mmCIF file of C-alpha atoms in Angstrom:
data_model
loop_
_atom_site.group_PDB
_atom_site.id
_atom_site.type_symbol
_atom_site.label_atom_id
_atom_site.label_comp_id
_atom_site.label_asym_id
_atom_site.label_seq_id
_atom_site.Cartn_x
_atom_site.Cartn_y
_atom_site.Cartn_z
ATOM 1 C CA UNK A 1 32.334 -104.424 -155.005
ATOM 2 C CA UNK A 2 31.653 -105.847 -151.765
ATOM 3 C CA UNK A 3 34.424 -108.508 -152.764
ATOM 4 C CA UNK A 4 36.688 -105.901 -153.522
ATOM 5 C CA UNK A 5 36.231 -104.190 -150.329
ATOM 6 C CA UNK A 6 37.059 -107.265 -148.816
ATOM 7 C CA UNK A 7 40.145 -108.149 -150.533
ATOM 8 C CA UNK A 8 41.549 -104.718 -150.111
ATOM 9 C CA UNK A 9 40.820 -105.024 -146.241
ATOM 10 C CA UNK A 10 42.413 -108.353 -146.327
ATOM 11 C CA UNK A 11 45.721 -107.000 -147.928
ATOM 12 C CA UNK A 12 45.900 -104.309 -145.342
ATOM 13 C CA UNK A 13 45.282 -106.395 -142.396
ATOM 14 C CA UNK A 14 48.201 -109.032 -143.829
ATOM 15 C CA UNK A 15 50.665 -106.264 -144.653
ATOM 16 C CA UNK A 16 50.017 -104.605 -141.089
ATOM 17 C CA UNK A 17 50.553 -108.358 -139.422
ATOM 18 C CA UNK A 18 53.526 -108.470 -141.581
ATOM 19 C CA UNK A 19 55.054 -105.113 -140.756
ATOM 20 C CA UNK A 20 54.357 -105.768 -137.061
ATOM 21 C CA UNK A 21 56.289 -109.147 -137.852
ATOM 22 C CA UNK A 22 59.282 -107.705 -139.154
ATOM 23 C CA UNK A 23 59.784 -104.948 -136.340
ATOM 24 C CA UNK A 24 60.085 -108.366 -134.159
ATOM 25 C CA UNK A 25 62.672 -109.927 -136.447
ATOM 26 C CA UNK A 26 64.753 -107.170 -137.867
ATOM 27 C CA UNK A 27 67.202 -105.414 -135.438
ATOM 28 C CA UNK A 28 67.542 -101.325 -136.231
ATOM 29 C CA UNK A 29 70.239 -100.860 -137.943
ATOM 30 C CA UNK A 30 73.207 -98.834 -136.317
ATOM 31 C CA UNK A 31 73.739 -95.086 -137.523
ATOM 32 C CA UNK A 32 76.800 -94.480 -138.854
ATOM 33 C CA UNK A 33 77.897 -91.056 -137.675
ATOM 34 C CA UNK A 34 80.821 -91.052 -135.441
ATOM 35 C CA UNK A 35 79.299 -90.940 -131.891
ATOM 36 C CA UNK A 36 76.909 -93.878 -133.047
ATOM 37 C CA UNK A 37 79.632 -96.271 -134.321
ATOM 38 C CA UNK A 38 81.705 -95.520 -130.994
ATOM 39 C CA UNK A 39 78.520 -96.302 -128.907
ATOM 40 C CA UNK A 40 78.116 -99.793 -130.633
ATOM 41 C CA UNK A 41 81.665 -100.428 -130.611
ATOM 42 C CA UNK A 42 81.610 -100.012 -127.128
ATOM 43 C CA UNK A 43 78.592 -101.681 -126.167
ATOM 44 C CA UNK A 44 79.045 -105.020 -128.097
ATOM 45 C CA UNK A 45 82.487 -105.180 -126.199
ATOM 46 C CA UNK A 46 80.165 -104.645 -123.028
ATOM 47 C CA UNK A 47 77.747 -107.158 -123.739
ATOM 48 C CA UNK A 48 80.130 -110.039 -125.715
ATOM 49 C CA UNK A 49 83.741 -109.810 -124.720
ATOM 50 C CA UNK A 50 84.279 -112.424 -121.815
ATOM 51 C CA UNK A 51 87.689 -111.578 -120.538
ATOM 52 C CA UNK A 52 87.649 -108.080 -118.776
ATOM 53 C CA UNK A 53 88.537 -109.810 -115.501
ATOM 54 C CA UNK A 54 91.406 -111.789 -116.869
ATOM 55 C CA UNK A 55 92.799 -108.756 -118.610
ATOM 56 C CA UNK A 56 92.141 -106.657 -115.889
ATOM 57 C CA UNK A 57 90.315 -103.946 -117.666
ATOM 58 C CA UNK A 58 87.612 -101.620 -116.606
ATOM 59 C CA UNK A 59 85.526 -101.030 -119.638
ATOM 60 C CA UNK A 60 83.567 -98.288 -118.132
ATOM 61 C CA UNK A 61 86.570 -96.352 -117.521
ATOM 62 C CA UNK A 62 87.589 -96.600 -120.731
ATOM 63 C CA UNK A 63 84.349 -95.353 -121.974
ATOM 64 C CA UNK A 64 84.726 -92.385 -119.818
ATOM 65 C CA UNK A 65 88.059 -91.741 -120.844
ATOM 66 C CA UNK A 66 87.235 -91.879 -124.622
ATOM 67 C CA UNK A 67 83.693 -91.079 -125.285
ATOM 68 C CA UNK A 68 84.167 -87.132 -125.031
ATOM 69 C CA UNK A 69 87.001 -87.440 -127.529
ATOM 70 C CA UNK A 70 84.521 -88.349 -130.406
ATOM 71 C CA UNK A 71 81.769 -85.770 -131.966
ATOM 72 C CA UNK A 72 80.538 -84.648 -135.287
ATOM 73 C CA UNK A 73 83.888 -83.280 -136.550
ATOM 74 C CA UNK A 74 85.825 -86.361 -135.742
ATOM 75 C CA UNK A 75 87.309 -87.554 -138.826
ATOM 76 C CA UNK A 76 87.496 -91.506 -139.804
ATOM 77 C CA UNK A 77 91.242 -91.507 -138.915
ATOM 78 C CA UNK A 78 90.558 -89.653 -135.816
ATOM 79 C CA UNK A 79 88.121 -92.173 -134.616
ATOM 80 C CA UNK A 80 90.297 -95.229 -135.984
ATOM 81 C CA UNK A 81 92.871 -93.942 -133.395
ATOM 82 C CA UNK A 82 90.497 -93.875 -130.797
ATOM 83 C CA UNK A 83 88.888 -97.144 -131.076
ATOM 84 C CA UNK A 84 92.569 -98.453 -131.415
ATOM 85 C CA UNK A 85 93.500 -96.697 -128.035
ATOM 86 C CA UNK A 86 90.388 -98.283 -126.036
ATOM 87 C CA UNK A 87 91.652 -101.912 -127.035
ATOM 88 C CA UNK A 88 95.177 -101.580 -126.945
ATOM 89 C CA UNK A 89 95.314 -102.222 -123.004
ATOM 90 C CA UNK A 90 93.477 -105.448 -123.508
ATOM 91 C CA UNK A 91 96.385 -107.120 -125.091
ATOM 92 C CA UNK A 92 94.524 -110.180 -126.229
ATOM 93 C CA UNK A 93 95.581 -111.869 -129.506
ATOM 94 C CA UNK A 94 91.806 -112.093 -130.420
ATOM 95 C CA UNK A 95 91.018 -108.338 -130.255
ATOM 96 C CA UNK A 96 92.052 -106.545 -133.445
ATOM 97 C CA UNK A 97 90.490 -103.559 -135.696
ATOM 98 C CA UNK A 98 90.693 -103.149 -139.578
ATOM 99 C CA UNK A 99 89.345 -100.198 -141.360
ATOM 100 C CA UNK A 100 89.701 -100.444 -145.082
ATOM 101 C CA UNK A 101 91.611 -97.885 -146.512
ATOM 102 C CA UNK A 102 92.996 -96.778 -143.229
ATOM 103 C CA UNK A 103 94.961 -99.388 -141.522
ATOM 104 C CA UNK A 104 94.827 -102.373 -138.800
ATOM 105 C CA UNK A 105 95.437 -102.626 -135.533
ATOM 106 C CA UNK A 106 96.270 -105.984 -133.115
ATOM 107 C CA UNK A 107 95.620 -105.054 -129.384
ATOM 108 C CA UNK A 108 98.423 -107.551 -128.573
ATOM 109 C CA UNK A 109 102.006 -106.362 -128.672
ATOM 110 C CA UNK A 110 103.763 -109.487 -130.051
ATOM 111 C CA UNK A 111 101.209 -109.061 -133.218
ATOM 112 C CA UNK A 112 101.665 -105.177 -133.454
ATOM 113 C CA UNK A 113 104.966 -104.562 -133.109
ATOM 114 C CA UNK A 114 106.194 -108.076 -133.807
ATOM 115 C CA UNK A 115 108.386 -108.136 -130.690
ATOM 116 C CA UNK A 116 111.160 -110.992 -131.154
ATOM 117 C CA UNK A 117 109.570 -111.758 -134.637
ATOM 118 C CA UNK A 118 113.091 -112.898 -135.397
ATOM 119 C CA UNK A 119 113.929 -115.316 -133.322
ATOM 120 C CA UNK A 120 112.183 -117.767 -135.340
ATOM 121 C CA UNK A 121 113.311 -118.642 -138.900
ATOM 122 C CA UNK A 122 111.986 -121.935 -140.624
ATOM 123 C CA UNK A 123 114.446 -121.474 -143.509
ATOM 124 C CA UNK A 124 117.570 -121.868 -141.204
ATOM 125 C CA UNK A 125 115.942 -124.861 -139.968
ATOM 126 C CA UNK A 126 115.501 -126.673 -143.379
ATOM 127 C CA UNK A 127 118.680 -125.670 -144.752
ATOM 128 C CA UNK A 128 120.528 -126.944 -141.532
ATOM 129 C CA UNK A 129 118.721 -129.610 -139.617
ATOM 130 C CA UNK A 130 116.594 -131.758 -141.897
ATOM 131 C CA UNK A 131 117.847 -134.334 -144.010
ATOM 132 C CA UNK A 132 117.179 -134.528 -148.043
ATOM 133 C CA UNK A 133 113.801 -135.682 -148.836
ATOM 134 C CA UNK A 134 111.973 -133.596 -146.613
ATOM 135 C CA UNK A 135 108.371 -132.655 -147.794
ATOM 136 C CA UNK A 136 107.242 -128.628 -147.935
ATOM 137 C CA UNK A 137 104.633 -126.323 -148.818
ATOM 138 C CA UNK A 138 106.301 -122.734 -148.510
ATOM 139 C CA UNK A 139 105.848 -121.910 -144.919
ATOM 140 C CA UNK A 140 102.443 -123.534 -144.637
ATOM 141 C CA UNK A 141 104.403 -126.801 -143.543
ATOM 142 C CA UNK A 142 107.223 -128.609 -143.623
ATOM 143 C CA UNK A 143 108.204 -132.189 -142.057
ATOM 144 C CA UNK A 144 111.367 -134.540 -142.605
ATOM 145 C CA UNK A 145 113.913 -136.884 -140.245
ATOM 146 C CA UNK A 146 116.426 -134.591 -138.508
ATOM 147 C CA UNK A 147 120.175 -135.013 -139.484
ATOM 148 C CA UNK A 148 122.377 -137.009 -137.221
ATOM 149 C CA UNK A 149 119.198 -137.721 -134.825
ATOM 150 C CA UNK A 150 116.637 -140.906 -134.988
ATOM 151 C CA UNK A 151 114.008 -137.784 -134.678
ATOM 152 C CA UNK A 152 111.407 -136.700 -136.953
ATOM 153 C CA UNK A 153 110.449 -132.779 -137.412
ATOM 154 C CA UNK A 154 106.827 -131.142 -138.396
ATOM 155 C CA UNK A 155 105.939 -127.390 -138.429
ATOM 156 C CA UNK A 156 103.241 -125.594 -139.590
ATOM 157 C CA UNK A 157 101.686 -122.417 -139.047
ATOM 158 C CA UNK A 158 97.901 -122.755 -138.915
ATOM 159 C CA UNK A 159 95.716 -125.622 -137.575
ATOM 160 C CA UNK A 160 93.843 -126.024 -140.844
ATOM 161 C CA UNK A 161 94.154 -128.654 -143.538
ATOM 162 C CA UNK A 162 98.047 -128.527 -142.796
ATOM 163 C CA UNK A 163 97.137 -130.632 -139.582
ATOM 164 C CA UNK A 164 96.725 -133.813 -141.548
ATOM 165 C CA UNK A 165 100.643 -133.314 -142.104
ATOM 166 C CA UNK A 166 100.591 -134.959 -138.416
ATOM 167 C CA UNK A 167 99.275 -138.039 -139.467
ATOM 168 C CA UNK A 168 101.441 -137.922 -142.422
ATOM 169 C CA UNK A 169 104.326 -137.604 -139.679
ATOM 170 C CA UNK A 170 103.350 -140.809 -137.778
ATOM 171 C CA UNK A 171 103.157 -142.922 -141.235
ATOM 172 C CA UNK A 172 106.194 -141.851 -142.900
ATOM 173 C CA UNK A 173 108.423 -141.815 -139.718
ATOM 174 C CA UNK A 174 107.469 -144.507 -137.918
ATOM 175 C CA UNK A 175 110.666 -146.058 -137.183
ATOM 176 C CA UNK A 176 112.233 -142.692 -135.277
ATOM 177 C CA UNK A 177 112.312 -142.805 -131.658
ATOM 178 C CA UNK A 178 110.946 -139.347 -131.028
ATOM 179 C CA UNK A 179 109.019 -136.224 -132.796
ATOM 180 C CA UNK A 180 109.274 -132.828 -132.768
ATOM 181 C CA UNK A 181 106.077 -130.918 -133.133
ATOM 182 C CA UNK A 182 107.309 -127.143 -133.830
ATOM 183 C CA UNK A 183 104.629 -124.489 -132.772
ATOM 184 C CA UNK A 184 106.412 -121.574 -132.798
ATOM 185 C CA UNK A 185 104.714 -119.117 -134.781
ATOM 186 C CA UNK A 186 101.682 -120.821 -135.195
ATOM 187 C CA UNK A 187 98.091 -118.910 -135.291
ATOM 188 C CA UNK A 188 95.973 -121.535 -134.414
ATOM 189 C CA UNK A 189 92.748 -122.670 -136.262
ATOM 190 C CA UNK A 190 90.917 -125.871 -135.858
ATOM 191 C CA UNK A 191 93.009 -127.983 -133.556
ATOM 192 C CA UNK A 192 90.959 -131.091 -133.445
ATOM 193 C CA UNK A 193 93.405 -133.369 -135.529
ATOM 194 C CA UNK A 194 95.685 -132.545 -132.674
ATOM 195 C CA UNK A 195 93.849 -134.231 -130.158
ATOM 196 C CA UNK A 196 93.899 -137.241 -131.859
ATOM 197 C CA UNK A 197 97.925 -137.338 -132.658
ATOM 198 C CA UNK A 198 98.297 -136.849 -128.620
ATOM 199 C CA UNK A 199 95.898 -139.572 -128.137
ATOM 200 C CA UNK A 200 98.495 -141.951 -129.698
ATOM 201 C CA UNK A 201 100.880 -141.211 -127.020
ATOM 202 C CA UNK A 202 98.621 -141.804 -123.849
ATOM 203 C CA UNK A 203 96.723 -144.901 -122.335
ATOM 204 C CA UNK A 204 94.398 -142.857 -120.371
ATOM 205 C CA UNK A 205 91.392 -140.489 -120.590
ATOM 206 C CA UNK A 206 92.628 -136.940 -119.125
ATOM 207 C CA UNK A 207 90.811 -133.823 -118.370
ATOM 208 C CA UNK A 208 92.899 -130.696 -120.145
ATOM 209 C CA UNK A 209 90.570 -127.908 -120.008
ATOM 210 C CA UNK A 210 87.686 -126.437 -119.517
ATOM 211 C CA UNK A 211 85.835 -123.533 -121.215
ATOM 212 C CA UNK A 212 82.486 -121.530 -120.943
ATOM 213 C CA UNK A 213 80.769 -119.061 -123.744
ATOM 214 C CA UNK A 214 79.236 -115.718 -123.530
ATOM 215 C CA UNK A 215 75.555 -116.701 -124.114
ATOM 216 C CA UNK A 216 74.015 -113.185 -123.402
ATOM 217 C CA UNK A 217 74.558 -109.577 -122.758
ATOM 218 C CA UNK A 218 74.797 -109.910 -118.952
ATOM 219 C CA UNK A 219 78.023 -109.828 -117.242
ATOM 220 C CA UNK A 220 77.205 -113.696 -115.861
ATOM 221 C CA UNK A 221 75.552 -114.516 -119.052
ATOM 222 C CA UNK A 222 77.550 -117.670 -119.766
ATOM 223 C CA UNK A 223 77.015 -121.580 -121.028
ATOM 224 C CA UNK A 224 77.967 -124.229 -118.103
ATOM 225 C CA UNK A 225 81.620 -125.067 -118.089
ATOM 226 C CA UNK A 226 82.320 -127.725 -121.015
ATOM 227 C CA UNK A 227 85.095 -130.052 -119.982
ATOM 228 C CA UNK A 228 87.443 -131.004 -122.957
ATOM 229 C CA UNK A 229 89.269 -134.486 -122.458
ATOM 230 C CA UNK A 230 92.282 -136.250 -124.316
ATOM 231 C CA UNK A 231 91.207 -139.627 -125.253
ATOM 232 C CA UNK A 232 93.751 -142.673 -126.039
ATOM 233 C CA UNK A 233 93.313 -142.746 -129.938
ATOM 234 C CA UNK A 234 94.847 -145.696 -132.256
ATOM 235 C CA UNK A 235 97.860 -148.178 -131.283
ATOM 236 C CA UNK A 236 99.533 -146.533 -128.407
ATOM 237 C CA UNK A 237 103.130 -144.870 -129.324
ATOM 238 C CA UNK A 238 105.672 -145.411 -126.400
ATOM 239 C CA UNK A 239 107.951 -142.875 -127.782
ATOM 240 C CA UNK A 240 108.852 -138.855 -126.678
ATOM 241 C CA UNK A 241 107.382 -135.929 -128.060
ATOM 242 C CA UNK A 242 108.946 -132.622 -127.824
ATOM 243 C CA UNK A 243 106.489 -129.429 -128.705
ATOM 244 C CA UNK A 244 108.522 -126.240 -129.220
ATOM 245 C CA UNK A 245 106.605 -122.948 -128.399
ATOM 246 C CA UNK A 246 107.208 -119.179 -128.167
ATOM 247 C CA UNK A 247 105.281 -116.148 -127.907
ATOM 248 C CA UNK A 248 103.585 -116.267 -130.951
ATOM 249 C CA UNK A 249 102.098 -119.672 -130.287
ATOM 250 C CA UNK A 250 98.510 -118.940 -129.908
ATOM 251 C CA UNK A 251 95.015 -119.835 -129.550
ATOM 252 C CA UNK A 252 94.489 -123.500 -130.796
ATOM 253 C CA UNK A 253 98.241 -123.858 -130.656
ATOM 254 C CA UNK A 254 98.112 -123.078 -127.022
ATOM 255 C CA UNK A 255 94.951 -125.747 -126.425
ATOM 256 C CA UNK A 256 97.154 -128.240 -127.858
ATOM 257 C CA UNK A 257 99.749 -127.211 -125.652
ATOM 258 C CA UNK A 258 97.195 -127.789 -122.875
ATOM 259 C CA UNK A 259 96.442 -131.110 -123.690
ATOM 260 C CA UNK A 260 100.082 -132.078 -124.497
ATOM 261 C CA UNK A 261 100.606 -131.493 -121.007
ATOM 262 C CA UNK A 262 98.843 -134.231 -119.542
ATOM 263 C CA UNK A 263 100.715 -136.804 -121.577
ATOM 264 C CA UNK A 264 103.710 -138.533 -119.673
ATOM 265 C CA UNK A 265 106.153 -138.372 -122.254
ATOM 266 C CA UNK A 266 105.622 -134.849 -123.929
ATOM 267 C CA UNK A 267 108.242 -132.213 -123.005
ATOM 268 C CA UNK A 268 107.411 -128.606 -123.700
ATOM 269 C CA UNK A 269 110.533 -126.340 -125.066
ATOM 270 C CA UNK A 270 110.936 -122.871 -125.874
ATOM 271 C CA UNK A 271 109.055 -119.776 -124.387
ATOM 272 C CA UNK A 272 106.156 -118.877 -122.990
ATOM 273 C CA UNK A 273 103.218 -118.999 -125.256
ATOM 274 C CA UNK A 274 100.838 -115.871 -125.812
ATOM 275 C CA UNK A 275 98.225 -116.425 -123.608
ATOM 276 C CA UNK A 276 95.024 -116.358 -125.868
ATOM 277 C CA UNK A 277 92.560 -119.038 -125.314
ATOM 278 C CA UNK A 278 88.983 -118.045 -125.873
ATOM 279 C CA UNK A 279 87.156 -118.938 -129.270
ATOM 280 C CA UNK A 280 86.854 -115.552 -131.171
ATOM 281 C CA UNK A 281 84.045 -113.715 -133.454
ATOM 282 C CA UNK A 282 84.290 -110.988 -135.630
ATOM 283 C CA UNK A 283 81.683 -108.466 -136.093
ATOM 284 C CA UNK A 284 81.490 -105.180 -138.362
ATOM 285 C CA UNK A 285 80.474 -101.665 -137.706
ATOM 286 C CA UNK A 286 78.137 -99.442 -139.776
ATOM 287 C CA UNK A 287 80.881 -97.975 -141.459
ATOM 288 C CA UNK A 288 82.206 -101.012 -142.887
ATOM 289 C CA UNK A 289 84.916 -101.351 -140.549
ATOM 290 C CA UNK A 290 85.702 -104.712 -138.772
ATOM 291 C CA UNK A 291 86.784 -105.906 -135.311
ATOM 292 C CA UNK A 292 87.160 -108.977 -133.418
ATOM 293 C CA UNK A 293 87.228 -110.429 -129.933
ATOM 294 C CA UNK A 294 87.181 -113.208 -127.549
ATOM 295 C CA UNK A 295 83.575 -114.863 -126.174
ATOM 296 C CA UNK A 296 85.015 -117.668 -124.115
ATOM 297 C CA UNK A 297 86.599 -118.244 -120.830
ATOM 298 C CA UNK A 298 89.143 -120.946 -120.649
ATOM 299 C CA UNK A 299 90.753 -122.701 -117.859
ATOM 300 C CA UNK A 300 93.659 -125.236 -117.794
ATOM 301 C CA UNK A 301 92.903 -128.640 -116.296
ATOM 302 C CA UNK A 302 94.870 -127.359 -112.847
ATOM 303 C CA UNK A 303 91.420 -124.827 -112.611
ATOM 304 C CA UNK A 304 93.932 -121.896 -113.266
ATOM 305 C CA UNK A 305 92.993 -119.250 -116.338
ATOM 306 C CA UNK A 306 95.999 -118.574 -118.113
ATOM 307 C CA UNK A 307 94.805 -115.829 -120.061
ATOM 308 C CA UNK A 308 97.170 -112.833 -120.691
ATOM 309 C CA UNK A 309 99.992 -114.910 -118.897
ATOM 310 C CA UNK A 310 100.396 -117.926 -121.450
ATOM 311 C CA UNK A 311 101.772 -121.342 -120.687
ATOM 312 C CA UNK A 312 105.023 -121.747 -119.347
ATOM 313 C CA UNK A 313 107.401 -124.142 -120.929
ATOM 314 C CA UNK A 314 108.893 -127.270 -119.055
ATOM 315 C CA UNK A 315 112.301 -126.283 -120.326
ATOM 316 C CA UNK A 316 112.536 -122.369 -121.158
ATOM 317 C CA UNK A 317 114.810 -121.734 -124.054
ATOM 318 C CA UNK A 318 115.205 -118.628 -126.824
ATOM 319 C CA UNK A 319 117.328 -118.217 -129.347
ATOM 320 C CA UNK A 320 119.851 -115.408 -129.883
ATOM 321 C CA UNK A 321 120.186 -113.399 -132.920
ATOM 322 C CA UNK A 322 123.923 -114.110 -132.878
ATOM 323 C CA UNK A 323 123.782 -118.106 -132.732
ATOM 324 C CA UNK A 324 121.110 -117.899 -135.565
ATOM 325 C CA UNK A 325 123.497 -115.810 -137.773
ATOM 326 C CA UNK A 326 125.673 -118.768 -137.521
ATOM 327 C CA UNK A 327 122.859 -121.130 -138.871
ATOM 328 C CA UNK A 328 121.864 -122.567 -135.171
ATOM 329 C CA UNK A 329 118.477 -122.829 -133.414
ATOM 330 C CA UNK A 330 119.229 -123.121 -129.872
ATOM 331 C CA UNK A 331 115.573 -124.509 -129.021
ATOM 332 C CA UNK A 332 115.991 -127.236 -131.473
ATOM 333 C CA UNK A 333 119.058 -128.171 -130.211
ATOM 334 C CA UNK A 334 117.991 -128.250 -126.659
ATOM 335 C CA UNK A 335 115.375 -130.892 -127.567
ATOM 336 C CA UNK A 336 118.567 -132.854 -129.271
ATOM 337 C CA UNK A 337 120.148 -132.702 -125.769
ATOM 338 C CA UNK A 338 117.224 -134.180 -124.139
ATOM 339 C CA UNK A 339 116.742 -137.100 -126.263
ATOM 340 C CA UNK A 340 120.281 -138.396 -125.801
#
């Protein structure tokens, strides 16, 4: 009997300690009533979003404007509309809200409204500018030699496994005078392979950007600035590289443009990039909705932030719809003139 009491007492103590430990490990699950969802959404931006200053946003004023609109009777559709309106002024390409069964909202007007989306047509390039024998996987990537020019062309839509085509381009078209890397309508991703590609065209180590990342809930809680350098990589190639950009060149693609601006024989041609640079994270609300935002500040080697501004090209040119109807890409043809 004495042993039984001892065992029961020990179990109670063990349960008590485990319960206390769990309280320390697990955070309270947010409530899924409409007011709590609003509060959680607003607070997470307040704690983690890195670019209120660069984007000119007074987040406390946003709270004061929209919090009174949310109450017990607010419908899911109405709440989705309110949260969408809250993030709309941010115009960050990494800020978005998705509500299954209701819809999705992009804070960036280019992605939301598809502004000038029709000014790039990959099929036009494939049909009118590439020699037979080009390689393609739908719109994921295409590369080949340009007709009547000693130039090779590559386009891919995201920086994932398609990035290895940069190496394929150099290997299969080693004889050309110059390369065209088309980053128009490129959605970013993992840009690391692009740095090794650009490293083939430089003989010097160059700083191209610095970044710092949110690491706490305070307004000034960031890591120290981290410097990113472009390093020489492999056998040096003394050739020209032309990088084509538009307002849909975003995120990691813009980092490649930053790095390219340090390389002597690289020329940026086209339109200004989107202006979305920092690393993003995604989160889930208690009602199953998802949203994303930027948690990082980025500045170029000149010490300036181009967040919300975008990187200007060295040569500004945009396609015209009427010219495209005739099968012409003016951005690409501008490169041909530069390469003469």
